[in-house]
mmCIF file of N, CA and C in Angstrom:
data_model
loop_
_atom_site.group_PDB
_atom_site.id
_atom_site.type_symbol
_atom_site.label_atom_id
_atom_site.label_comp_id
_atom_site.label_asym_id
_atom_site.label_seq_id
_atom_site.Cartn_x
_atom_site.Cartn_y
_atom_site.Cartn_z
ATOM 1 N N MET A 1230 128.095 -150.518 -177.243
ATOM 2 C CA MET A 1230 126.903 -150.327 -176.462
ATOM 3 C C MET A 1230 127.201 -149.311 -175.368
ATOM 4 N N GLY A 1231 126.220 -148.516 -175.026
ATOM 5 C CA GLY A 1231 126.387 -147.497 -173.994
ATOM 6 C C GLY A 1231 126.332 -148.067 -172.590
ATOM 7 N N ARG A 1232 126.248 -147.208 -171.662
ATOM 8 C CA ARG A 1232 126.183 -147.610 -170.256
ATOM 9 C C ARG A 1232 124.840 -148.260 -169.955
ATOM 10 N N MET A 1233 124.853 -149.214 -169.003
ATOM 11 C CA MET A 1233 123.625 -149.889 -168.610
ATOM 12 C C MET A 1233 123.434 -149.766 -167.100
ATOM 13 N N TYR A 1234 122.170 -149.632 -166.698
ATOM 14 C CA TYR A 1234 121.811 -149.464 -165.291
ATOM 15 C C TYR A 1234 120.668 -150.409 -164.959
ATOM 16 N N THR A 1235 120.530 -150.715 -163.678
ATOM 17 C CA THR A 1235 119.448 -151.577 -163.231
ATOM 18 C C THR A 1235 118.755 -150.946 -162.034
ATOM 19 N N THR A 1236 117.482 -151.195 -161.906
ATOM 20 C CA THR A 1236 116.717 -150.711 -160.760
ATOM 21 C C THR A 1236 115.651 -151.741 -160.433
ATOM 22 N N HIS A 1237 115.194 -151.753 -159.206
ATOM 23 C CA HIS A 1237 114.208 -152.757 -158.805
ATOM 24 C C HIS A 1237 113.435 -152.308 -157.571
ATOM 25 N N PHE A 1238 112.362 -153.011 -157.307
ATOM 26 C CA PHE A 1238 111.680 -152.918 -156.017
ATOM 27 C C PHE A 1238 111.099 -154.298 -155.749
ATOM 28 N N LYS A 1239 110.819 -154.591 -154.485
ATOM 29 C CA LYS A 1239 110.275 -155.908 -154.161
ATOM 30 C C LYS A 1239 109.394 -155.826 -152.922
ATOM 31 N N ASP A 1240 108.607 -156.885 -152.752
ATOM 32 C CA ASP A 1240 107.726 -157.024 -151.591
ATOM 33 C C ASP A 1240 106.780 -155.845 -151.429
ATOM 34 N N VAL A 1241 106.123 -155.466 -152.531
ATOM 35 C CA VAL A 1241 105.161 -154.369 -152.504
ATOM 36 C C VAL A 1241 103.799 -154.912 -152.912
ATOM 37 N N ALA A 1242 102.781 -154.673 -152.095
ATOM 38 C CA ALA A 1242 101.419 -155.060 -152.438
ATOM 39 C C ALA A 1242 100.830 -153.969 -153.330
ATOM 40 N N VAL A 1243 100.487 -154.326 -154.548
ATOM 41 C CA VAL A 1243 99.897 -153.359 -155.478
ATOM 42 C C VAL A 1243 98.388 -153.519 -155.390
ATOM 43 N N THR A 1244 97.721 -152.531 -154.822
ATOM 44 C CA THR A 1244 96.284 -152.621 -154.584
ATOM 45 C C THR A 1244 95.474 -151.627 -155.404
ATOM 46 N N ALA A 1245 96.132 -150.819 -156.208
ATOM 47 C CA ALA A 1245 95.441 -149.823 -157.033
ATOM 48 C C ALA A 1245 96.245 -149.636 -158.319
ATOM 49 N N PRO A 1246 95.600 -149.148 -159.391
ATOM 50 C CA PRO A 1246 96.347 -148.879 -160.622
ATOM 51 C C PRO A 1246 97.492 -147.911 -160.345
ATOM 52 N N GLN A 1247 98.658 -148.210 -160.904
ATOM 53 C CA GLN A 1247 99.815 -147.352 -160.682
ATOM 54 C C GLN A 1247 100.879 -147.614 -161.737
ATOM 55 N N ASP A 1248 101.828 -146.694 -161.831
ATOM 56 C CA ASP A 1248 103.001 -146.887 -162.671
ATOM 57 C C ASP A 1248 104.018 -147.643 -161.831
ATOM 58 N N LEU A 1249 104.354 -148.859 -162.228
ATOM 59 C CA LEU A 1249 105.351 -149.617 -161.477
ATOM 60 C C LEU A 1249 106.703 -148.941 -161.606
ATOM 61 N N PHE A 1250 107.053 -148.543 -162.838
ATOM 62 C CA PHE A 1250 108.292 -147.800 -163.092
ATOM 63 C C PHE A 1250 107.976 -146.640 -164.010
ATOM 64 N N GLU A 1251 108.607 -145.527 -163.744
ATOM 65 C CA GLU A 1251 108.557 -144.385 -164.651
ATOM 66 C C GLU A 1251 109.996 -143.955 -164.863
ATOM 67 N N VAL A 1252 110.452 -144.012 -166.108
ATOM 68 C CA VAL A 1252 111.836 -143.676 -166.431
ATOM 69 C C VAL A 1252 111.839 -142.389 -167.254
ATOM 70 N N LEU A 1253 112.507 -141.393 -166.721
ATOM 71 C CA LEU A 1253 112.678 -140.128 -167.430
ATOM 72 C C LEU A 1253 114.154 -140.014 -167.767
ATOM 73 N N GLY A 1254 114.475 -140.122 -169.053
ATOM 74 C CA GLY A 1254 115.869 -140.066 -169.482
ATOM 75 C C GLY A 1254 116.444 -138.670 -169.370
ATOM 76 N N ALA A 1255 117.759 -138.594 -169.331
ATOM 77 C CA ALA A 1255 118.441 -137.299 -169.300
ATOM 78 C C ALA A 1255 118.152 -136.542 -170.594
ATOM 79 N N THR A 1256 118.112 -135.216 -170.515
ATOM 80 C CA THR A 1256 117.775 -134.414 -171.691
ATOM 81 C C THR A 1256 118.868 -134.430 -172.750
ATOM 82 N N ASP A 1257 120.101 -134.789 -172.371
ATOM 83 C CA ASP A 1257 121.209 -134.748 -173.331
ATOM 84 C C ASP A 1257 121.644 -136.136 -173.801
ATOM 85 N N SER A 1258 120.792 -137.148 -173.613
ATOM 86 C CA SER A 1258 121.172 -138.498 -174.047
ATOM 87 C C SER A 1258 119.950 -139.324 -174.419
ATOM 88 N N LEU A 1259 120.196 -140.467 -174.999
ATOM 89 C CA LEU A 1259 119.155 -141.405 -175.408
ATOM 90 C C LEU A 1259 119.028 -142.480 -174.340
ATOM 91 N N THR A 1260 117.805 -142.820 -173.953
ATOM 92 C CA THR A 1260 117.574 -143.869 -172.967
ATOM 93 C C THR A 1260 116.814 -145.007 -173.623
ATOM 94 N N VAL A 1261 117.344 -146.226 -173.513
ATOM 95 C CA VAL A 1261 116.727 -147.411 -174.090
ATOM 96 C C VAL A 1261 116.438 -148.407 -172.974
ATOM 97 N N VAL A 1262 115.202 -148.892 -172.883
ATOM 98 C CA VAL A 1262 114.850 -149.923 -171.910
ATOM 99 C C VAL A 1262 115.102 -151.265 -172.587
ATOM 100 N N HIS A 1263 116.049 -152.037 -172.044
ATOM 101 C CA HIS A 1263 116.407 -153.317 -172.647
ATOM 102 C C HIS A 1263 115.519 -154.462 -172.187
ATOM 103 N N ARG A 1264 115.063 -154.420 -170.927
ATOM 104 C CA ARG A 1264 114.254 -155.528 -170.426
ATOM 105 C C ARG A 1264 113.456 -155.083 -169.210
ATOM 106 N N VAL A 1265 112.270 -155.640 -169.091
ATOM 107 C CA VAL A 1265 111.436 -155.465 -167.903
ATOM 108 C C VAL A 1265 111.063 -156.863 -167.446
ATOM 109 N N LEU A 1266 111.293 -157.150 -166.181
ATOM 110 C CA LEU A 1266 110.975 -158.465 -165.625
ATOM 111 C C LEU A 1266 110.074 -158.263 -164.419
ATOM 112 N N LEU A 1267 108.877 -158.814 -164.475
ATOM 113 C CA LEU A 1267 107.923 -158.709 -163.378
ATOM 114 C C LEU A 1267 107.547 -160.104 -162.910
ATOM 115 N N THR A 1268 107.526 -160.313 -161.614
ATOM 116 C CA THR A 1268 107.108 -161.594 -161.052
ATOM 117 C C THR A 1268 106.145 -161.327 -159.907
ATOM 118 N N GLN A 1269 105.472 -162.368 -159.465
ATOM 119 C CA GLN A 1269 104.563 -162.252 -158.331
ATOM 120 C C GLN A 1269 104.685 -163.505 -157.486
ATOM 121 N N SER A 1270 104.227 -163.418 -156.246
ATOM 122 C CA SER A 1270 104.419 -164.542 -155.328
ATOM 123 C C SER A 1270 103.128 -165.093 -154.740
ATOM 124 N N THR A 1271 101.978 -164.742 -155.311
ATOM 125 C CA THR A 1271 100.722 -165.309 -154.836
ATOM 126 C C THR A 1271 100.696 -166.791 -155.166
ATOM 127 N N GLU A 1272 100.272 -167.599 -154.224
ATOM 128 C CA GLU A 1272 100.247 -169.036 -154.450
ATOM 129 C C GLU A 1272 99.113 -169.420 -155.390
ATOM 130 N N THR A 1273 99.374 -170.361 -156.290
ATOM 131 C CA THR A 1273 98.349 -170.864 -157.187
ATOM 132 C C THR A 1273 97.263 -171.527 -156.352
ATOM 133 N N GLY A 1274 96.012 -171.255 -156.690
ATOM 134 C CA GLY A 1274 94.899 -171.823 -155.944
ATOM 135 C C GLY A 1274 94.475 -170.970 -154.766
ATOM 136 N N ASP A 1275 95.210 -169.920 -154.483
ATOM 137 C CA ASP A 1275 94.859 -168.994 -153.401
ATOM 138 C C ASP A 1275 93.512 -168.346 -153.742
ATOM 139 N N ALA A 1276 92.695 -168.114 -152.756
ATOM 140 C CA ALA A 1276 91.385 -167.494 -152.984
ATOM 141 C C ALA A 1276 91.525 -166.108 -153.600
ATOM 142 N N ALA A 1277 92.643 -165.449 -153.372
ATOM 143 C CA ALA A 1277 92.865 -164.105 -153.906
ATOM 144 C C ALA A 1277 93.651 -164.124 -155.218
ATOM 145 N N GLU A 1278 93.842 -165.307 -155.796
ATOM 146 C CA GLU A 1278 94.615 -165.410 -157.040
ATOM 147 C C GLU A 1278 93.941 -164.588 -158.136
ATOM 148 N N GLU A 1279 94.745 -163.844 -158.893
ATOM 149 C CA GLU A 1279 94.212 -162.988 -159.943
ATOM 150 C C GLU A 1279 95.075 -163.063 -161.194
ATOM 151 N N MET A 1280 94.470 -162.761 -162.323
ATOM 152 C CA MET A 1280 95.190 -162.559 -163.571
ATOM 153 C C MET A 1280 95.091 -161.063 -163.861
ATOM 154 N N LEU A 1281 96.187 -160.360 -163.729
ATOM 155 C CA LEU A 1281 96.182 -158.907 -163.860
ATOM 156 C C LEU A 1281 96.733 -158.483 -165.210
ATOM 157 N N LYS A 1282 96.235 -157.374 -165.724
ATOM 158 C CA LYS A 1282 96.702 -156.828 -166.996
ATOM 159 C C LYS A 1282 97.818 -155.827 -166.751
ATOM 160 N N LEU A 1283 98.810 -155.850 -167.603
ATOM 161 C CA LEU A 1283 99.893 -154.862 -167.565
ATOM 162 C C LEU A 1283 99.914 -154.128 -168.889
ATOM 163 N N THR A 1284 100.141 -152.845 -168.826
ATOM 164 C CA THR A 1284 100.208 -152.018 -170.017
ATOM 165 C C THR A 1284 101.511 -151.249 -170.009
ATOM 166 N N THR A 1285 102.177 -151.178 -171.153
ATOM 167 C CA THR A 1285 103.367 -150.341 -171.253
ATOM 168 C C THR A 1285 103.017 -149.123 -172.105
ATOM 169 N N ASN A 1286 103.486 -147.989 -171.673
ATOM 170 C CA ASN A 1286 103.240 -146.739 -172.389
ATOM 171 C C ASN A 1286 104.554 -146.031 -172.630
ATOM 172 N N ARG A 1287 104.641 -145.398 -173.767
ATOM 173 C CA ARG A 1287 105.820 -144.601 -174.107
ATOM 174 C C ARG A 1287 105.351 -143.170 -174.288
ATOM 175 N N GLY A 1288 105.847 -142.286 -173.443
ATOM 176 C CA GLY A 1288 105.475 -140.884 -173.541
ATOM 177 C C GLY A 1288 106.506 -140.112 -174.341
ATOM 178 N N VAL A 1289 106.037 -139.294 -175.255
ATOM 179 C CA VAL A 1289 106.937 -138.480 -176.065
ATOM 180 C C VAL A 1289 106.549 -137.022 -175.875
ATOM 181 N N GLY A 1290 107.539 -136.177 -175.655
ATOM 182 C CA GLY A 1290 107.252 -134.766 -175.459
ATOM 183 C C GLY A 1290 106.926 -134.475 -174.012
ATOM 184 N N SER A 1291 105.920 -133.666 -173.777
ATOM 185 C CA SER A 1291 105.546 -133.261 -172.424
ATOM 186 C C SER A 1291 104.625 -134.309 -171.803
ATOM 187 N N VAL A 1292 105.085 -134.952 -170.732
ATOM 188 C CA VAL A 1292 104.309 -135.975 -170.037
ATOM 189 C C VAL A 1292 104.207 -135.566 -168.572
ATOM 190 N N THR A 1293 103.008 -135.669 -168.006
ATOM 191 C CA THR A 1293 102.804 -135.304 -166.598
ATOM 192 C C THR A 1293 103.037 -136.520 -165.720
ATOM 193 N N SER A 1294 103.925 -136.385 -164.760
ATOM 194 C CA SER A 1294 104.239 -137.467 -163.839
ATOM 195 C C SER A 1294 103.180 -137.556 -162.754
ATOM 196 N N GLY A 1295 103.050 -138.731 -162.157
ATOM 197 C CA GLY A 1295 102.139 -138.913 -161.038
ATOM 198 C C GLY A 1295 102.655 -138.203 -159.800
ATOM 199 N N SER A 1296 101.884 -138.260 -158.727
ATOM 200 C CA SER A 1296 102.265 -137.533 -157.518
ATOM 201 C C SER A 1296 102.655 -138.448 -156.364
ATOM 202 N N GLY A 1297 102.603 -139.751 -156.548
ATOM 203 C CA GLY A 1297 102.930 -140.668 -155.460
ATOM 204 C C GLY A 1297 104.241 -141.378 -155.709
ATOM 205 N N GLY A 1298 104.439 -142.472 -155.020
ATOM 206 C CA GLY A 1298 105.629 -143.276 -155.227
ATOM 207 C C GLY A 1298 106.874 -142.662 -154.636
ATOM 208 N N SER A 1299 107.990 -143.175 -155.095
ATOM 209 C CA SER A 1299 109.272 -142.677 -154.602
ATOM 210 C C SER A 1299 110.298 -142.717 -155.726
ATOM 211 N N THR A 1300 111.363 -141.971 -155.556
ATOM 212 C CA THR A 1300 112.447 -141.945 -156.534
ATOM 213 C C THR A 1300 113.453 -143.028 -156.169
ATOM 214 N N HIS A 1301 113.935 -143.739 -157.176
ATOM 215 C CA HIS A 1301 114.909 -144.807 -156.952
ATOM 216 C C HIS A 1301 116.175 -144.476 -157.726
ATOM 217 N N THR A 1302 117.337 -144.750 -157.134
ATOM 218 C CA THR A 1302 118.613 -144.484 -157.799
ATOM 219 C C THR A 1302 119.076 -145.734 -158.532
ATOM 220 N N PRO A 1303 119.100 -145.707 -159.877
ATOM 221 C CA PRO A 1303 119.577 -146.868 -160.628
ATOM 222 C C PRO A 1303 121.061 -147.133 -160.351
ATOM 223 N N GLN A 1304 121.446 -148.389 -160.380
ATOM 224 C CA GLN A 1304 122.835 -148.783 -160.160
ATOM 225 C C GLN A 1304 123.479 -149.142 -161.494
ATOM 226 N N ALA A 1305 124.702 -148.699 -161.701
ATOM 227 C CA ALA A 1305 125.435 -149.023 -162.929
ATOM 228 C C ALA A 1305 125.746 -150.518 -162.959
ATOM 229 N N VAL A 1306 125.586 -151.142 -164.114
ATOM 230 C CA VAL A 1306 125.898 -152.558 -164.272
ATOM 231 C C VAL A 1306 127.407 -152.772 -164.247
ATOM 232 N N HIS A 1307 128.155 -151.849 -164.832
ATOM 233 C CA HIS A 1307 129.609 -151.965 -164.898
ATOM 234 C C HIS A 1307 130.267 -150.998 -163.915
ATOM 235 N N ASP A 1308 131.199 -151.498 -163.136
ATOM 236 C CA ASP A 1308 131.917 -150.656 -162.177
ATOM 237 C C ASP A 1308 132.590 -149.490 -162.897
ATOM 238 N N GLY A 1309 132.548 -148.329 -162.281
ATOM 239 C CA GLY A 1309 133.236 -147.165 -162.828
ATOM 240 C C GLY A 1309 132.383 -146.295 -163.726
ATOM 241 N N ASP A 1310 131.179 -146.761 -164.123
ATOM 242 C CA ASP A 1310 130.316 -145.920 -164.949
ATOM 243 C C ASP A 1310 129.766 -144.760 -164.123
ATOM 244 N N VAL A 1311 129.489 -143.660 -164.795
ATOM 245 C CA VAL A 1311 128.936 -142.485 -164.117
ATOM 246 C C VAL A 1311 127.505 -142.765 -163.668
ATOM 247 N N ALA A 1312 126.977 -141.932 -162.792
ATOM 248 C CA ALA A 1312 125.606 -142.077 -162.316
ATOM 249 C C ALA A 1312 124.623 -141.856 -163.464
ATOM 250 N N PHE A 1313 123.471 -142.494 -163.372
ATOM 251 C CA PHE A 1313 122.414 -142.332 -164.372
ATOM 252 C C PHE A 1313 121.973 -140.882 -164.386
ATOM 253 N N GLY A 1314 121.856 -140.289 -165.564
ATOM 254 C CA GLY A 1314 121.536 -138.874 -165.683
ATOM 255 C C GLY A 1314 120.062 -138.550 -165.650
ATOM 256 N N GLY A 1315 119.223 -139.556 -165.663
ATOM 257 C CA GLY A 1315 117.782 -139.329 -165.644
ATOM 258 C C GLY A 1315 117.195 -139.585 -164.279
ATOM 259 N N THR A 1316 115.893 -139.860 -164.258
ATOM 260 C CA THR A 1316 115.175 -140.108 -163.021
ATOM 261 C C THR A 1316 114.332 -141.370 -163.168
ATOM 262 N N VAL A 1317 114.290 -142.192 -162.130
ATOM 263 C CA VAL A 1317 113.429 -143.374 -162.109
ATOM 264 C C VAL A 1317 112.533 -143.276 -160.888
ATOM 265 N N GLU A 1318 111.227 -143.348 -161.127
ATOM 266 C CA GLU A 1318 110.268 -143.375 -160.027
ATOM 267 C C GLU A 1318 109.635 -144.756 -159.984
ATOM 268 N N ILE A 1319 109.342 -145.253 -158.781
ATOM 269 C CA ILE A 1319 108.722 -146.567 -158.631
ATOM 270 C C ILE A 1319 107.419 -146.419 -157.840
ATOM 271 N N ASN A 1320 106.451 -147.276 -158.180
ATOM 272 C CA ASN A 1320 105.142 -147.290 -157.515
ATOM 273 C C ASN A 1320 104.491 -145.908 -157.500
ATOM 274 N N ASN A 1321 104.522 -145.260 -158.635
ATOM 275 C CA ASN A 1321 104.017 -143.897 -158.750
ATOM 276 C C ASN A 1321 102.518 -143.932 -159.014
#
């Protein structure tokens, strides 16, 4: 198995449609997403409780990135691995 990296964000109020994560793999390698874990902390029975839809999209070829959010540096799961060669944007 190749190198593995992890990235995250927390305590963000999502109030508009957005890309939670955007992963752009390095041009000279293959990038595989092994798992996505999303949780929320709204209390059950809260007046603002919602059931929200999530959609996953896979872009192939030329894809236009959003203009908001921020870039996040993925961390290697195993000590000594090189830095991730692609780009990860969060809340874009």
